[in-house]
mmCIF file of N, CA and C in Angstrom:
data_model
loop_
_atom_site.group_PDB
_atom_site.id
_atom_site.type_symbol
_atom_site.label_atom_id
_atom_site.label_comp_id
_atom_site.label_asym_id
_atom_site.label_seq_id
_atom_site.Cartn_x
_atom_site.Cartn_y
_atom_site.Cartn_z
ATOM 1 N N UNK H 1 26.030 143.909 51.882
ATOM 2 C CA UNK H 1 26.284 142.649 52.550
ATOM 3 C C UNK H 1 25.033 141.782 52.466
ATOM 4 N N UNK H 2 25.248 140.580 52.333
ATOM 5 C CA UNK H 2 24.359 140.035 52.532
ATOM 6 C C UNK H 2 23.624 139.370 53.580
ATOM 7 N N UNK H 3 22.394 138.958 53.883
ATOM 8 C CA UNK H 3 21.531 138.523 55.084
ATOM 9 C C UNK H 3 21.614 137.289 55.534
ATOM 10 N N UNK H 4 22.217 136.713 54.712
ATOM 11 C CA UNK H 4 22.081 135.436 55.173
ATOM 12 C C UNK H 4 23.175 135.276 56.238
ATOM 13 N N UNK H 5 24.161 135.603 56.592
ATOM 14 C CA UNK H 5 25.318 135.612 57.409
ATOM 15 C C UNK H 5 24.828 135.574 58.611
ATOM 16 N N UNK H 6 25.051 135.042 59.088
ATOM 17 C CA UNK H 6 24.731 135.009 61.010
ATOM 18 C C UNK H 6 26.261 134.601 61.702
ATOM 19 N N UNK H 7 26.193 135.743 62.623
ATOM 20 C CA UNK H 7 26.798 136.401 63.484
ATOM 21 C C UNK H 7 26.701 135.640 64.892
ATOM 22 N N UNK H 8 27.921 134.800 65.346
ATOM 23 C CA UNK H 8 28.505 133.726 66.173
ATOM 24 C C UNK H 8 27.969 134.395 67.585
ATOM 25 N N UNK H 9 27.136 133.946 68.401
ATOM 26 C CA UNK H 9 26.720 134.681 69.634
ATOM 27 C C UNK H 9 27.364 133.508 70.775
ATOM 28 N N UNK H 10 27.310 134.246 72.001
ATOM 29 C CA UNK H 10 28.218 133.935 72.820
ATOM 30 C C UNK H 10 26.970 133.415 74.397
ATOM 31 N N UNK H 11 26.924 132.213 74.283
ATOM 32 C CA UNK H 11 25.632 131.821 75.441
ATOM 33 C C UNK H 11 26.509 131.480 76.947
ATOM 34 N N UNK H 12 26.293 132.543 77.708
ATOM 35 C CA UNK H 12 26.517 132.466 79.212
ATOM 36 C C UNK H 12 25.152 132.391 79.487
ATOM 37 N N UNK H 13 24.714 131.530 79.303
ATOM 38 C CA UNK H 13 23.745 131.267 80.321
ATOM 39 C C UNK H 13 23.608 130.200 81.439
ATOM 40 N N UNK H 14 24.924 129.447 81.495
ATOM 41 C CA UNK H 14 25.087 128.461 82.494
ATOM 42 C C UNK H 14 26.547 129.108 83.252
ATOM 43 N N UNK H 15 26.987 130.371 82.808
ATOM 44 C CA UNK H 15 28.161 130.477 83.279
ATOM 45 C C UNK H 15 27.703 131.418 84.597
ATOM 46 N N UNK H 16 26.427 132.192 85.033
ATOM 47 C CA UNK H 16 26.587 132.958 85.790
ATOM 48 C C UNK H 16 26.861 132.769 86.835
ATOM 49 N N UNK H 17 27.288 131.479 87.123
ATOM 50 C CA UNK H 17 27.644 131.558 88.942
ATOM 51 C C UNK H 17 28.880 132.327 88.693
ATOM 52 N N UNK H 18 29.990 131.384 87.943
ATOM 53 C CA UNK H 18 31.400 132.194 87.606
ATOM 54 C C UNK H 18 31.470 133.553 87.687
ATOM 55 N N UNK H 19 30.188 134.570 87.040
ATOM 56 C CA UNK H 19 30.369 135.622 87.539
ATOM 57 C C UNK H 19 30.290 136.257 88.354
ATOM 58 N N UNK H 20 29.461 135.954 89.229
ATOM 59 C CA UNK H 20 29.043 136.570 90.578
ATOM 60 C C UNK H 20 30.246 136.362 91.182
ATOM 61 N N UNK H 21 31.114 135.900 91.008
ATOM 62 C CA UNK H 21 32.234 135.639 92.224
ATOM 63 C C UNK H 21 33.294 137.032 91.728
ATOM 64 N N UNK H 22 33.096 137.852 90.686
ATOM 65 C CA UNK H 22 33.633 138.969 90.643
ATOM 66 C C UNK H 22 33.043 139.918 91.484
ATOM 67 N N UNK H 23 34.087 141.042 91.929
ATOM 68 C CA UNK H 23 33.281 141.861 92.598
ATOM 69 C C UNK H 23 34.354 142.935 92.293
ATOM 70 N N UNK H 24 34.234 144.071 92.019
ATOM 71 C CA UNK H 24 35.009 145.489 91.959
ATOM 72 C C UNK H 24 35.830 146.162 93.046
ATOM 73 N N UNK H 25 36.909 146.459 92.649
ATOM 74 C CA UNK H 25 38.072 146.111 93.834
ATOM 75 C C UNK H 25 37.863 147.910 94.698
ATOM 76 N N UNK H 26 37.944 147.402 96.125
ATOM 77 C CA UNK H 26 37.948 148.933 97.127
ATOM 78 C C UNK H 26 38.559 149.909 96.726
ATOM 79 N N UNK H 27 37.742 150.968 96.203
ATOM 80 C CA UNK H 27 38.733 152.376 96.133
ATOM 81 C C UNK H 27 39.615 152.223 97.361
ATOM 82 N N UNK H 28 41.371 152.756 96.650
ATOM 83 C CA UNK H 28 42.029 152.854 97.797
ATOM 84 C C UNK H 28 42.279 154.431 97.954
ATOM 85 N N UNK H 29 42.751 154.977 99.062
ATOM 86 C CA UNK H 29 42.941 156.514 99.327
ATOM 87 C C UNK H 29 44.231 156.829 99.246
ATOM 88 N N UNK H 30 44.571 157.932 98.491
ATOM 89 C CA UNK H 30 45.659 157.734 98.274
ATOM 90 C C UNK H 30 46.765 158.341 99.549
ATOM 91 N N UNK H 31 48.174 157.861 99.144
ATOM 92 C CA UNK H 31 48.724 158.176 100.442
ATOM 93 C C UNK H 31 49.278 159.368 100.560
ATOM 94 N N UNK H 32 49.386 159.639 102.071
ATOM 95 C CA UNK H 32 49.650 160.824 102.487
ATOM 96 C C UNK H 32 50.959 161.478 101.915
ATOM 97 N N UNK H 33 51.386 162.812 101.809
ATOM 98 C CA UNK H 33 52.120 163.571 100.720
ATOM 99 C C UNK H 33 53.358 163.633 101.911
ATOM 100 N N UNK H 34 52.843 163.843 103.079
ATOM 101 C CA UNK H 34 53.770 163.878 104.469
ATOM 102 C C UNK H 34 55.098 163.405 103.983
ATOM 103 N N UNK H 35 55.240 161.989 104.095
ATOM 104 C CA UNK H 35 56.722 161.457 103.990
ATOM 105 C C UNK H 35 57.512 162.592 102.619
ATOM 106 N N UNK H 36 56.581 162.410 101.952
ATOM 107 C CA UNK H 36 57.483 163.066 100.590
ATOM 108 C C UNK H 36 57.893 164.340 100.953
ATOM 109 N N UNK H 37 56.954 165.411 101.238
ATOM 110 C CA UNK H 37 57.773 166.751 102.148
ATOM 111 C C UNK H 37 58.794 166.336 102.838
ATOM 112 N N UNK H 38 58.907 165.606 104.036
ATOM 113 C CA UNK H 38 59.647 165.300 104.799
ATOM 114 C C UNK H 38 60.983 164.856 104.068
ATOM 115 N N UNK H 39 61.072 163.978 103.524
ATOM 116 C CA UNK H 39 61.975 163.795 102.744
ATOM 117 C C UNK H 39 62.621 164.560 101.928
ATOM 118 N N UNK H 40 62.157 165.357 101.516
ATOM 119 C CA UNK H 40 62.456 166.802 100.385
ATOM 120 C C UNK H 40 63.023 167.758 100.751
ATOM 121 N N UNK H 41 62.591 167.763 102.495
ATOM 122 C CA UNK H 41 63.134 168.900 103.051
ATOM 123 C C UNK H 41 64.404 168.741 103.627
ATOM 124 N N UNK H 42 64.600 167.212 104.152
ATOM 125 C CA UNK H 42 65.582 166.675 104.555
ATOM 126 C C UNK H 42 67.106 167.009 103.621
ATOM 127 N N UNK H 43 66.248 166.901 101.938
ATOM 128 C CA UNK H 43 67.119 166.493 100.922
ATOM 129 C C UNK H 43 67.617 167.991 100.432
ATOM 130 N N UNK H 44 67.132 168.785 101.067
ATOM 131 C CA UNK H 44 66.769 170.378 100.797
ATOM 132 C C UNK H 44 66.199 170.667 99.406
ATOM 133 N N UNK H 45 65.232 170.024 98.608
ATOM 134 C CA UNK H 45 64.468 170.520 98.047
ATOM 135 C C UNK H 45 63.548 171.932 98.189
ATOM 136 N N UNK H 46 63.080 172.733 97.506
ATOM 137 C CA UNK H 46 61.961 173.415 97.960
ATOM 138 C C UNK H 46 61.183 173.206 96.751
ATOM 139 N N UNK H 47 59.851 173.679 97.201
ATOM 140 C CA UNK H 47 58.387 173.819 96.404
ATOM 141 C C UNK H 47 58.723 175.127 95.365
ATOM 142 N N UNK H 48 58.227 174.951 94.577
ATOM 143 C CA UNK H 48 58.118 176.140 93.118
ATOM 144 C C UNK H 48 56.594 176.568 93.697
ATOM 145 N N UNK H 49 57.074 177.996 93.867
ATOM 146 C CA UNK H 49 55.793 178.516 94.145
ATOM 147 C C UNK H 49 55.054 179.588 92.720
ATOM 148 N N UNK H 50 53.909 179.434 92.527
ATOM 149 C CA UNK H 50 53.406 180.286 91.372
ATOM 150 C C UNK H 50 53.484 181.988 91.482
ATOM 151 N N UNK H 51 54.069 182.212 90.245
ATOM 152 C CA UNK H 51 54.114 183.640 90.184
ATOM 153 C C UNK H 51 52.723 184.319 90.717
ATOM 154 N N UNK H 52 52.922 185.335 91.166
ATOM 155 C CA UNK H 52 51.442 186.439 90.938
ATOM 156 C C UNK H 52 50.767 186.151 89.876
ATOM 157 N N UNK H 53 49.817 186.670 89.780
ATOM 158 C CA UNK H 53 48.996 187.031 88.990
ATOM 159 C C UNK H 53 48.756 188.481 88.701
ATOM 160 N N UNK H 54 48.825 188.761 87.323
ATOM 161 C CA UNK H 54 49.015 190.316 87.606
ATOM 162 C C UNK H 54 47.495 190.861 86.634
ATOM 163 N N UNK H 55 46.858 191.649 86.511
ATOM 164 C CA UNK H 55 45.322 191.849 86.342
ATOM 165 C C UNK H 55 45.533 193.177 84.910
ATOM 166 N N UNK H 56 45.835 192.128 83.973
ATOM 167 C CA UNK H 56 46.535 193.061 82.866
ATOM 168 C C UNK H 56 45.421 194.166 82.305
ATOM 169 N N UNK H 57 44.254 194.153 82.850
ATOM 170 C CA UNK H 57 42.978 195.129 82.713
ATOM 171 C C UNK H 57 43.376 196.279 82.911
ATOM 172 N N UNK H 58 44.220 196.998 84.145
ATOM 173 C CA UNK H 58 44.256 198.179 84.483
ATOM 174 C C UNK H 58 45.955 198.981 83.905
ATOM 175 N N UNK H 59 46.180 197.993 83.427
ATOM 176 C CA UNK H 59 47.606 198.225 82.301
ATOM 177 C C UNK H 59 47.298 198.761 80.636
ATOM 178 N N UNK H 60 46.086 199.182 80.373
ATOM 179 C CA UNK H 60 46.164 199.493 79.283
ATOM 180 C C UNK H 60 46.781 200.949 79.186
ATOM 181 N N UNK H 61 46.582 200.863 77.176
ATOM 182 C CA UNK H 61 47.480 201.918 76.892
ATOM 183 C C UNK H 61 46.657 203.291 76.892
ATOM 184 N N UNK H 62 47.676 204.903 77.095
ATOM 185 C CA UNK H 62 46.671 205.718 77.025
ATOM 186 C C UNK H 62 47.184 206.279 75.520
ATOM 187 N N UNK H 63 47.809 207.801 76.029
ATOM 188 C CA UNK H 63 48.589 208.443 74.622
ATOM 189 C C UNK H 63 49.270 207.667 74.167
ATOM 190 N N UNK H 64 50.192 207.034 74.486
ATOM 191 C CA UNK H 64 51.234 206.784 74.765
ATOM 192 C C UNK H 64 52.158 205.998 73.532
ATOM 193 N N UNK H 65 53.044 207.033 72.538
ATOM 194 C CA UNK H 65 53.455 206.541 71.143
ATOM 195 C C UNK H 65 54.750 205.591 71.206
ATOM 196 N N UNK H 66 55.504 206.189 71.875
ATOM 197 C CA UNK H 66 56.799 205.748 72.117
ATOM 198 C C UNK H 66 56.798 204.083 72.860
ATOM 199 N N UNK H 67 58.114 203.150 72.238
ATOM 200 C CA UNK H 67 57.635 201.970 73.161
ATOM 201 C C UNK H 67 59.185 201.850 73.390
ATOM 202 N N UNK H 68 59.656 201.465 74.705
ATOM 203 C CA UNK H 68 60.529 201.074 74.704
ATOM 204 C C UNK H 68 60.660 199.578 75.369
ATOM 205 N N UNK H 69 61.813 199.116 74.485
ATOM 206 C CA UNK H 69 61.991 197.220 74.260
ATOM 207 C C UNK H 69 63.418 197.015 74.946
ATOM 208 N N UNK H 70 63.940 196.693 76.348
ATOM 209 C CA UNK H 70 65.141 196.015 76.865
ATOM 210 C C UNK H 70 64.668 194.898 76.864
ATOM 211 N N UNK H 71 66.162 194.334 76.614
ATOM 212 C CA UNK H 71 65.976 192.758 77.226
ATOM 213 C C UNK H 71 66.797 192.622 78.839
ATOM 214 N N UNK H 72 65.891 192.076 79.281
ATOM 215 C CA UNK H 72 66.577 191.989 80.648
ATOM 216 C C UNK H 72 65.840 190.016 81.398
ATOM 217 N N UNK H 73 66.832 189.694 82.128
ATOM 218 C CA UNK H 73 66.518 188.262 82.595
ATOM 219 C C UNK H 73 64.974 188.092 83.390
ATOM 220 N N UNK H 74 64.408 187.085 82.991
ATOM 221 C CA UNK H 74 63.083 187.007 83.503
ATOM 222 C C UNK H 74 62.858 187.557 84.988
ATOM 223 N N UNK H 75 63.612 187.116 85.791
ATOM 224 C CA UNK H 75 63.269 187.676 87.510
ATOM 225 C C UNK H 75 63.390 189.159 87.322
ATOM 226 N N UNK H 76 64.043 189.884 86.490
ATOM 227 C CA UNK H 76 64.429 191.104 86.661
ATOM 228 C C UNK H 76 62.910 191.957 86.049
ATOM 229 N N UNK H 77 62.260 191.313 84.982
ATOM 230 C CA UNK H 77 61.431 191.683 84.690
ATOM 231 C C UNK H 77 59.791 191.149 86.120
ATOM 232 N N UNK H 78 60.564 190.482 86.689
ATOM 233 C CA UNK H 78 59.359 189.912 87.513
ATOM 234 C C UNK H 78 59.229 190.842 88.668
ATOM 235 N N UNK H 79 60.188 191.086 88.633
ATOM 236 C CA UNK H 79 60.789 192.058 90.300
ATOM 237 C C UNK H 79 60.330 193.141 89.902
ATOM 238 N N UNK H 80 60.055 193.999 88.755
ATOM 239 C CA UNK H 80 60.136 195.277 88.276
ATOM 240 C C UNK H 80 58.384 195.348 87.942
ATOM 241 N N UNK H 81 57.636 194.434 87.466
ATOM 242 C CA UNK H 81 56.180 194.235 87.530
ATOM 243 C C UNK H 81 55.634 193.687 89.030
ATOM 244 N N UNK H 82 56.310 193.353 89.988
ATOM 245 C CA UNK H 82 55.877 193.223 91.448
ATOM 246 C C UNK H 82 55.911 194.028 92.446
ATOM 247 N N UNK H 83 57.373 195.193 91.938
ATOM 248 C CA UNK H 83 57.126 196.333 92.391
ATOM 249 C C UNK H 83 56.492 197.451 92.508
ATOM 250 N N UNK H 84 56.137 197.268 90.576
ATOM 251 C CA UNK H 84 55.421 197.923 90.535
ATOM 252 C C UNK H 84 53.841 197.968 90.804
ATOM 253 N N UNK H 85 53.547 196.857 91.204
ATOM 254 C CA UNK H 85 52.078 196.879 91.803
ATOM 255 C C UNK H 85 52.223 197.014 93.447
ATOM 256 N N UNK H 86 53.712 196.710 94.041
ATOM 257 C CA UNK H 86 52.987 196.706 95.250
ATOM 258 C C UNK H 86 53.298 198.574 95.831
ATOM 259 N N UNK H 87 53.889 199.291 94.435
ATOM 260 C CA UNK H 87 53.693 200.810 94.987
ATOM 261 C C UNK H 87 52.546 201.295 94.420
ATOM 262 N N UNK H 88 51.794 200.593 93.964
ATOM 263 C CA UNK H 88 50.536 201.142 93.346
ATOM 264 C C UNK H 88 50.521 201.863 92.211
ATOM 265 N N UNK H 89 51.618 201.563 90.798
ATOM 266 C CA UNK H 89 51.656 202.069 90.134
ATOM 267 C C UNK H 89 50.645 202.058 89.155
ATOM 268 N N UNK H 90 49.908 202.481 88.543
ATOM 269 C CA UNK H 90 48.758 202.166 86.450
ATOM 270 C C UNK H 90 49.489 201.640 86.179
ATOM 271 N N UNK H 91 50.921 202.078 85.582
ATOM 272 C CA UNK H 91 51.105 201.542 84.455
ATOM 273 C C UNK H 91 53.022 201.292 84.377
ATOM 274 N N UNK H 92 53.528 200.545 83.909
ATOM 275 C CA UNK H 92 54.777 200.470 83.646
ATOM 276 C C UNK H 92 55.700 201.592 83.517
ATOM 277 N N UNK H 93 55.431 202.645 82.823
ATOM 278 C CA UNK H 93 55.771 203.795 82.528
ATOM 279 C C UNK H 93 55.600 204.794 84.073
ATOM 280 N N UNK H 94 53.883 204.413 84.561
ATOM 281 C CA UNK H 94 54.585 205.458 86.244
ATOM 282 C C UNK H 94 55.829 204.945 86.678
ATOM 283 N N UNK H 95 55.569 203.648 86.647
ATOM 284 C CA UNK H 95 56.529 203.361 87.525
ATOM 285 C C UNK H 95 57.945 203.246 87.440
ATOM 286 N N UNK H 96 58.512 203.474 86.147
ATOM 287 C CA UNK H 96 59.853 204.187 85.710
ATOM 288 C C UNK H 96 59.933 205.471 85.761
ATOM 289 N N UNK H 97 58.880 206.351 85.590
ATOM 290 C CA UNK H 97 59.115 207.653 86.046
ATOM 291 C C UNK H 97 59.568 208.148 87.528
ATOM 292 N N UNK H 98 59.049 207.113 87.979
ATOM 293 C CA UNK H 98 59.091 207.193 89.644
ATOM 294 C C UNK H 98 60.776 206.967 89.788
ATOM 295 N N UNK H 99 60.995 205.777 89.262
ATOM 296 C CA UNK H 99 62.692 205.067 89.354
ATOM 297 C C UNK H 99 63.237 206.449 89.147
ATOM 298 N N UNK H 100 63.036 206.942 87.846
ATOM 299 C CA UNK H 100 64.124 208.033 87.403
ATOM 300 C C UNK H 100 64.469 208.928 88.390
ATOM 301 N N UNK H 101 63.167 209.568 88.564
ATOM 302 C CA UNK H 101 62.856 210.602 89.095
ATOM 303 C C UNK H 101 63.731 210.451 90.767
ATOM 304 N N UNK H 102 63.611 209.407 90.929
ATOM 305 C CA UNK H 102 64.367 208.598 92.444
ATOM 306 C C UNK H 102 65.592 208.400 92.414
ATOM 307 N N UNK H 103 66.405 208.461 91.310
ATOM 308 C CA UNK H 103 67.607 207.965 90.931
ATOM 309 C C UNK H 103 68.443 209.961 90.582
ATOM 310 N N UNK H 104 67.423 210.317 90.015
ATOM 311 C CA UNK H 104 68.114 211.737 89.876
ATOM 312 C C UNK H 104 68.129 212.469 91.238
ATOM 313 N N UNK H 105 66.831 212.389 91.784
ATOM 314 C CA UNK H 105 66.712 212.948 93.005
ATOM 315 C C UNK H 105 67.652 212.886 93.887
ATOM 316 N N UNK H 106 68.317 211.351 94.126
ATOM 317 C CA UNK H 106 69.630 211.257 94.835
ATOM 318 C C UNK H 106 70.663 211.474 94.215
ATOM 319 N N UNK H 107 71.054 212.257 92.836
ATOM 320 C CA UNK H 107 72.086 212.898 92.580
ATOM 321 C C UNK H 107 72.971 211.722 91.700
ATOM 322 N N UNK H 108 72.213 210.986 91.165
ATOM 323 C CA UNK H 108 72.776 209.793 90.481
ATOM 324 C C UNK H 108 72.889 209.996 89.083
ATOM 325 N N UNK H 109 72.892 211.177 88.770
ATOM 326 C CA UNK H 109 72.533 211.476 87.013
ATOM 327 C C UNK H 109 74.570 211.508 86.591
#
C-alpha cells in the first residue's frame, strides 16, 4: 500500500459536553423466582431433580469374563444402580447375586 493515503479522522473535540450527558444505566437485580414457583405449583408443574451421582471409581472390574447386556427402560436401570448403592453393594454383579440369591431363597425358582 501506499503512504501517501491518509486516513479520515474523526475531531470531537468540541463535542464533549454531548458526552458527558451519557451515563451507564443501573444494574438492575433480577426478579424474584417466587411468583414463578408459585405459579407452577398452582399449575402442578414439578422441578426435575438431578440424578445421583454415582462414584464409578469403586465399580471397577475384577476377574470377571462374562458380561451380561439387557435392555431394560432407563428408570429401571436407575432404580437397580440406586439400590444398589444404598445396600452397599462393589459392584453390579454383588448386587444381583444378592437379588438371586433373595428370589430363590423365597422359593421363587
Amino acid at each position: 500500500m501506499s503512504d501517501d493515503r491518509k486516513r479520515g479522522g474523526l475531531d470531537m473535540t468540541g463535542d464533549t459536553a454531548e458526552f458527558t450527558a451519557f451515563k451507564p444505566r443501573p444494574s438492575v437485580a433480577p426478579d424474584s423466582l417466587e411468583p414463578a414457583r408459585q405459579s407452577a405449583d398452582a399449575s402442578g408443574f414439578t422441578a426435575r431433580h438431578a440424578k445421583p451421582q454415582i462414584d464409578g471409581r469403586k465399580l471397577r472390574a475384577s476377574r470377571r469374563t462374562a458380561q451380561l447386556n439387557i435392555a431394560v427402560h432407563p428408570d429401571t436401570k436407575d432404580r437397580f444402580w440406586f439400590l444398589a448403592h444404598a445396600t452397599g453393594a462393589n459392584s453390579g454383579e454383588e448386587f444381583l447375586q444378592r437379588l438371586l440369591d433373595g428370589f430363590v431363597g423365597k422359593g421363587g425358582e
